[in-house]
Each structure stands twice: as structure tokens, then as C-alpha cells.
CSV table of C-alpha atoms in Angstrom, one decimal:
chain,number,residue,atom,x,y,z
A,87,UNK,CA,36.4,13.6,-22.6
A,88,UNK,CA,35.5,15.8,-20.3
A,89,UNK,CA,32.4,18.3,-20.5
A,90,UNK,CA,34.4,21.4,-19.8
A,91,UNK,CA,36.3,20.2,-23.3
A,92,UNK,CA,35.1,21.1,-26.4
A,93,UNK,CA,35.1,18.8,-29.9
A,94,UNK,CA,39.0,19.1,-30.7
A,95,UNK,CA,40.7,19.4,-27.5
A,96,UNK,CA,40.2,23.2,-26.2
A,97,UNK,CA,38.3,24.3,-22.9
A,98,UNK,CA,34.5,26.0,-23.5
A,99,UNK,CA,35.5,29.9,-22.2
A,100,UNK,CA,31.9,31.7,-22.8
A,101,UNK,CA,27.8,30.6,-22.3
A,102,UNK,CA,26.5,32.7,-24.7
A,103,UNK,CA,23.8,29.7,-24.2
A,104,UNK,CA,22.8,31.6,-21.6
A,105,UNK,CA,22.2,35.1,-22.2
A,106,UNK,CA,18.7,36.0,-20.6
A,107,UNK,CA,19.0,34.0,-18.2
A,108,UNK,CA,18.2,34.4,-14.1
A,109,UNK,CA,21.2,34.3,-12.2
A,110,UNK,CA,21.4,30.9,-10.9
A,111,UNK,CA,20.3,29.2,-14.0
A,112,UNK,CA,23.1,31.0,-15.2
A,113,UNK,CA,25.6,29.7,-13.1
A,114,UNK,CA,24.5,26.1,-12.7
A,115,UNK,CA,24.8,25.6,-17.1
A,116,UNK,CA,28.6,27.0,-16.3
A,117,UNK,CA,29.0,25.1,-13.4
A,118,UNK,CA,27.8,21.7,-15.3
A,119,UNK,CA,30.5,22.5,-18.2
A,120,UNK,CA,33.3,23.6,-16.0
A,121,UNK,CA,33.3,23.0,-11.9
A,122,UNK,CA,36.1,24.7,-11.3
A,123,UNK,CA,34.9,27.7,-12.8
A,124,UNK,CA,35.4,31.5,-10.3
A,125,UNK,CA,31.8,32.5,-10.6
A,126,UNK,CA,32.1,36.7,-9.1
A,127,UNK,CA,28.1,38.0,-9.6
A,128,UNK,CA,28.4,42.1,-10.2
A,129,UNK,CA,25.7,44.5,-9.7
A,130,UNK,CA,24.1,46.2,-12.8
A,131,UNK,CA,26.1,49.4,-13.4
A,132,UNK,CA,28.8,48.8,-11.3
A,133,UNK,CA,32.9,50.1,-12.5
A,134,UNK,CA,34.1,47.5,-13.4
A,135,UNK,CA,37.7,47.9,-12.9
A,136,UNK,CA,40.7,47.4,-16.4
A,137,UNK,CA,42.5,45.4,-15.0
A,138,UNK,CA,39.3,43.0,-13.6
A,139,UNK,CA,40.3,39.6,-15.5
A,140,UNK,CA,38.0,38.2,-17.6
């Protein structure tokens, strides 16, 4: 089982443990679990289009 697959065979899709971390630490944690993740960092208060992929 790869590190991006949780018990039960489902892929991890959220990282609540990174809340409050710096952007760099959060990215490092997420990429450790899911190396192919495409992480986009938006400035606080920046409007996000409703069709932005979640």
C-alpha cells in the first residue's frame, strides 16, 4: 500500500493536520502523502471562482 492510500484502499484527499502550519510545511506534508498533488497557494482574501477545482 502506498503512503497516499489510506486503510481500506481509499486515497487520502484532505489534510486537516496541516491547519495552522506554514505554507511550506503544509506543502511538504501533503506532498509526502501524495507526491503527484498539484498545490496552488492563494493569498488570503483572494476571490476564488466558483468553478475552481476543489
